[in-house]
mmCIF file of C-alpha atoms in Angstrom:
data_model
loop_
_atom_site.group_PDB
_atom_site.id
_atom_site.type_symbol
_atom_site.label_atom_id
_atom_site.label_comp_id
_atom_site.label_asym_id
_atom_site.label_seq_id
_atom_site.Cartn_x
_atom_site.Cartn_y
_atom_site.Cartn_z
ATOM 1 C CA UNK N 8 269.967 123.480 208.465
ATOM 2 C CA UNK N 9 266.632 121.985 207.560
ATOM 3 C CA UNK N 10 265.960 120.044 204.428
ATOM 4 C CA UNK N 11 263.517 121.772 202.162
ATOM 5 C CA UNK N 12 260.531 119.692 201.141
ATOM 6 C CA UNK N 13 260.859 118.476 197.595
ATOM 7 C CA UNK N 14 257.946 118.182 195.246
ATOM 8 C CA UNK N 15 256.902 114.623 194.659
ATOM 9 C CA UNK N 16 257.969 113.558 191.176
ATOM 10 C CA UNK N 17 255.093 111.860 189.459
ATOM 11 C CA UNK N 18 255.984 108.769 187.478
ATOM 12 C CA UNK N 19 255.455 109.346 183.746
ATOM 13 C CA UNK N 20 252.481 107.571 182.229
ATOM 14 C CA UNK N 21 254.801 105.521 180.008
ATOM 15 C CA UNK N 22 258.376 104.351 179.866
ATOM 16 C CA UNK N 23 260.801 105.646 177.261
ATOM 17 C CA UNK N 24 260.507 102.350 175.388
ATOM 18 C CA UNK N 25 256.723 102.666 175.344
ATOM 19 C CA UNK N 26 257.065 106.246 174.131
ATOM 20 C CA UNK N 27 259.349 105.109 171.314
ATOM 21 C CA UNK N 28 256.898 102.375 170.319
ATOM 22 C CA UNK N 29 254.064 104.898 170.266
ATOM 23 C CA UNK N 30 256.077 107.401 168.193
ATOM 24 C CA UNK N 31 257.161 104.611 165.868
ATOM 25 C CA UNK N 32 253.519 103.675 165.331
ATOM 26 C CA UNK N 33 252.312 107.310 164.961
ATOM 27 C CA UNK N 34 255.100 108.178 162.520
ATOM 28 C CA UNK N 35 255.205 104.823 160.718
ATOM 29 C CA UNK N 36 258.951 104.744 161.342
ATOM 30 C CA UNK N 37 260.669 101.576 160.094
ATOM 31 C CA UNK N 38 262.767 101.062 163.247
ATOM 32 C CA UNK N 39 262.795 101.964 166.915
ATOM 33 C CA UNK N 40 266.134 103.734 166.319
ATOM 34 C CA UNK N 41 264.494 106.037 163.755
ATOM 35 C CA UNK N 42 261.695 106.791 166.245
ATOM 36 C CA UNK N 43 264.275 107.551 168.943
ATOM 37 C CA UNK N 44 266.093 109.922 166.598
ATOM 38 C CA UNK N 45 262.801 111.729 165.933
ATOM 39 C CA UNK N 46 262.023 111.979 169.662
ATOM 40 C CA UNK N 47 265.400 113.503 170.488
ATOM 41 C CA UNK N 48 265.354 115.906 167.527
ATOM 42 C CA UNK N 49 261.833 117.184 168.190
ATOM 43 C CA UNK N 50 262.228 117.475 171.959
ATOM 44 C CA UNK N 51 265.535 119.306 171.575
ATOM 45 C CA UNK N 52 263.822 121.795 169.268
ATOM 46 C CA UNK N 53 260.893 122.159 171.653
ATOM 47 C CA UNK N 54 263.318 122.647 174.546
ATOM 48 C CA UNK N 55 264.725 125.695 172.743
ATOM 49 C CA UNK N 56 261.243 127.257 172.543
ATOM 50 C CA UNK N 57 259.627 126.368 175.866
ATOM 51 C CA UNK N 58 260.448 128.191 179.113
ATOM 52 C CA UNK N 59 259.273 128.586 182.694
ATOM 53 C CA UNK N 60 256.855 126.417 184.614
ATOM 54 C CA UNK N 61 255.484 124.818 181.464
ATOM 55 C CA UNK N 62 258.950 123.522 180.583
ATOM 56 C CA UNK N 63 259.436 122.102 184.087
ATOM 57 C CA UNK N 64 255.948 120.609 184.254
ATOM 58 C CA UNK N 65 256.278 119.010 180.829
ATOM 59 C CA UNK N 66 259.644 117.498 181.766
ATOM 60 C CA UNK N 67 257.984 115.881 184.782
ATOM 61 C CA UNK N 68 255.392 114.242 182.522
ATOM 62 C CA UNK N 69 257.979 112.714 180.198
ATOM 63 C CA UNK N 70 260.123 109.625 180.661
ATOM 64 C CA UNK N 71 263.547 110.577 182.059
ATOM 65 C CA UNK N 72 265.406 110.108 178.767
ATOM 66 C CA UNK N 73 262.973 112.406 176.964
ATOM 67 C CA UNK N 74 262.931 114.952 179.794
ATOM 68 C CA UNK N 75 266.722 115.189 179.713
ATOM 69 C CA UNK N 76 266.667 115.971 175.993
ATOM 70 C CA UNK N 77 264.029 118.671 176.516
ATOM 71 C CA UNK N 78 265.743 120.349 179.456
ATOM 72 C CA UNK N 79 269.312 120.119 178.135
ATOM 73 C CA UNK N 80 268.539 122.864 175.637
ATOM 74 C CA UNK N 81 269.141 126.530 176.319
ATOM 75 C CA UNK N 82 265.970 128.452 175.436
ATOM 76 C CA UNK N 83 266.353 130.519 172.282
ATOM 77 C CA UNK N 84 266.017 134.276 172.345
ATOM 78 C CA UNK N 85 264.033 134.203 169.106
ATOM 79 C CA UNK N 86 260.478 132.904 169.351
ATOM 80 C CA UNK N 87 259.636 130.797 166.297
ATOM 81 C CA UNK N 88 256.170 130.326 164.845
ATOM 82 C CA UNK N 89 255.051 126.769 164.170
ATOM 83 C CA UNK N 90 256.363 126.934 160.598
ATOM 84 C CA UNK N 91 259.600 128.539 161.800
ATOM 85 C CA UNK N 92 259.971 125.685 164.288
ATOM 86 C CA UNK N 93 259.697 123.140 161.452
ATOM 87 C CA UNK N 94 262.188 124.985 159.229
ATOM 88 C CA UNK N 95 264.668 125.369 162.094
ATOM 89 C CA UNK N 96 264.379 121.704 163.011
ATOM 90 C CA UNK N 97 264.810 120.629 159.363
ATOM 91 C CA UNK N 98 267.961 122.743 159.079
ATOM 92 C CA UNK N 99 269.453 121.428 162.333
ATOM 93 C CA UNK N 100 268.606 117.800 161.460
ATOM 94 C CA UNK N 101 269.723 118.229 157.844
ATOM 95 C CA UNK N 102 266.445 116.926 156.512
ATOM 96 C CA UNK N 103 263.512 118.246 154.520
ATOM 97 C CA UNK N 104 260.721 120.342 156.044
ATOM 98 C CA UNK N 105 258.285 117.564 155.104
ATOM 99 C CA UNK N 106 260.182 114.967 157.133
ATOM 100 C CA UNK N 107 260.638 117.429 159.991
ATOM 101 C CA UNK N 108 256.878 118.109 160.002
ATOM 102 C CA UNK N 109 256.094 114.384 159.923
ATOM 103 C CA UNK N 110 258.437 113.645 162.823
ATOM 104 C CA UNK N 111 257.110 116.612 164.784
ATOM 105 C CA UNK N 112 253.525 115.432 164.455
ATOM 106 C CA UNK N 113 254.402 111.899 165.529
ATOM 107 C CA UNK N 114 256.370 113.022 168.582
ATOM 108 C CA UNK N 115 254.223 115.931 169.738
ATOM 109 C CA UNK N 116 251.029 113.862 169.492
ATOM 110 C CA UNK N 117 252.526 111.517 172.088
ATOM 111 C CA UNK N 118 253.835 114.458 174.145
ATOM 112 C CA UNK N 119 250.321 115.958 174.152
ATOM 113 C CA UNK N 120 248.953 112.683 175.477
ATOM 114 C CA UNK N 121 251.542 112.612 178.260
ATOM 115 C CA UNK N 122 251.069 116.290 179.134
ATOM 116 C CA UNK N 123 247.295 116.134 179.382
ATOM 117 C CA UNK N 124 244.822 118.832 178.335
ATOM 118 C CA UNK N 125 245.521 121.399 181.077
ATOM 119 C CA UNK N 126 249.292 121.495 180.663
ATOM 120 C CA UNK N 127 248.978 121.353 176.881
ATOM 121 C CA UNK N 128 246.699 124.413 176.974
ATOM 122 C CA UNK N 129 249.300 126.285 179.047
ATOM 123 C CA UNK N 130 252.085 125.254 176.670
ATOM 124 C CA UNK N 131 250.129 126.383 173.628
ATOM 125 C CA UNK N 132 249.278 129.683 175.303
ATOM 126 C CA UNK N 133 252.991 130.340 175.822
ATOM 127 C CA UNK N 134 254.111 129.442 172.289
ATOM 128 C CA UNK N 135 253.546 131.611 169.190
ATOM 129 C CA UNK N 136 250.865 130.779 166.633
ATOM 130 C CA UNK N 137 251.086 127.545 164.679
ATOM 131 C CA UNK N 138 252.015 125.056 167.394
ATOM 132 C CA UNK N 139 248.557 123.667 168.121
ATOM 133 C CA UNK N 140 248.478 121.806 164.809
ATOM 134 C CA UNK N 141 251.914 120.361 165.537
ATOM 135 C CA UNK N 142 250.489 118.865 168.751
ATOM 136 C CA UNK N 143 247.500 117.478 166.834
ATOM 137 C CA UNK N 144 245.127 120.135 168.187
ATOM 138 C CA UNK N 145 242.905 122.718 166.532
ATOM 139 C CA UNK N 146 244.358 126.238 166.387
ATOM 140 C CA UNK N 147 241.922 128.268 168.456
ATOM 141 C CA UNK N 148 243.754 131.592 168.568
ATOM 142 C CA UNK N 149 242.180 134.606 166.962
ATOM 143 C CA UNK N 150 244.414 136.510 164.544
ATOM 144 C CA UNK N 151 245.676 139.830 165.907
ATOM 145 C CA UNK N 152 244.571 142.904 163.939
ATOM 146 C CA UNK N 153 247.319 144.609 161.938
ATOM 147 C CA UNK N 154 248.635 147.767 163.539
#
């Protein structure tokens, strides 16, 4: 039996510690532990919404600890809008929507940096409306006419 070639895993652009420092700075979190909690909470929520090649490609861009949190989640059957994502995350984390939104912005801004513009565009194309702002991007989708 022949070994199948394996895709070369690209080293993430930053370590998990660097990611935590960046999220801590973006979110003005008082401690690295609070930043780590935000990273795991947000990536777990994102892991429930993201599927397919975009999920795999994003995991390859993240530090291992972050990638494991993202990919450990079973994708949800219900697709949440950006606001639904925030409400769901706030409920699961037992926090307010305002804190959930703040944490999401801090984490997903760093994730967008790690993903790069091409992968981020693919991710946003897959997700329902409202996610671009969570990643710190302009929402460029046109509203669909009512049926």
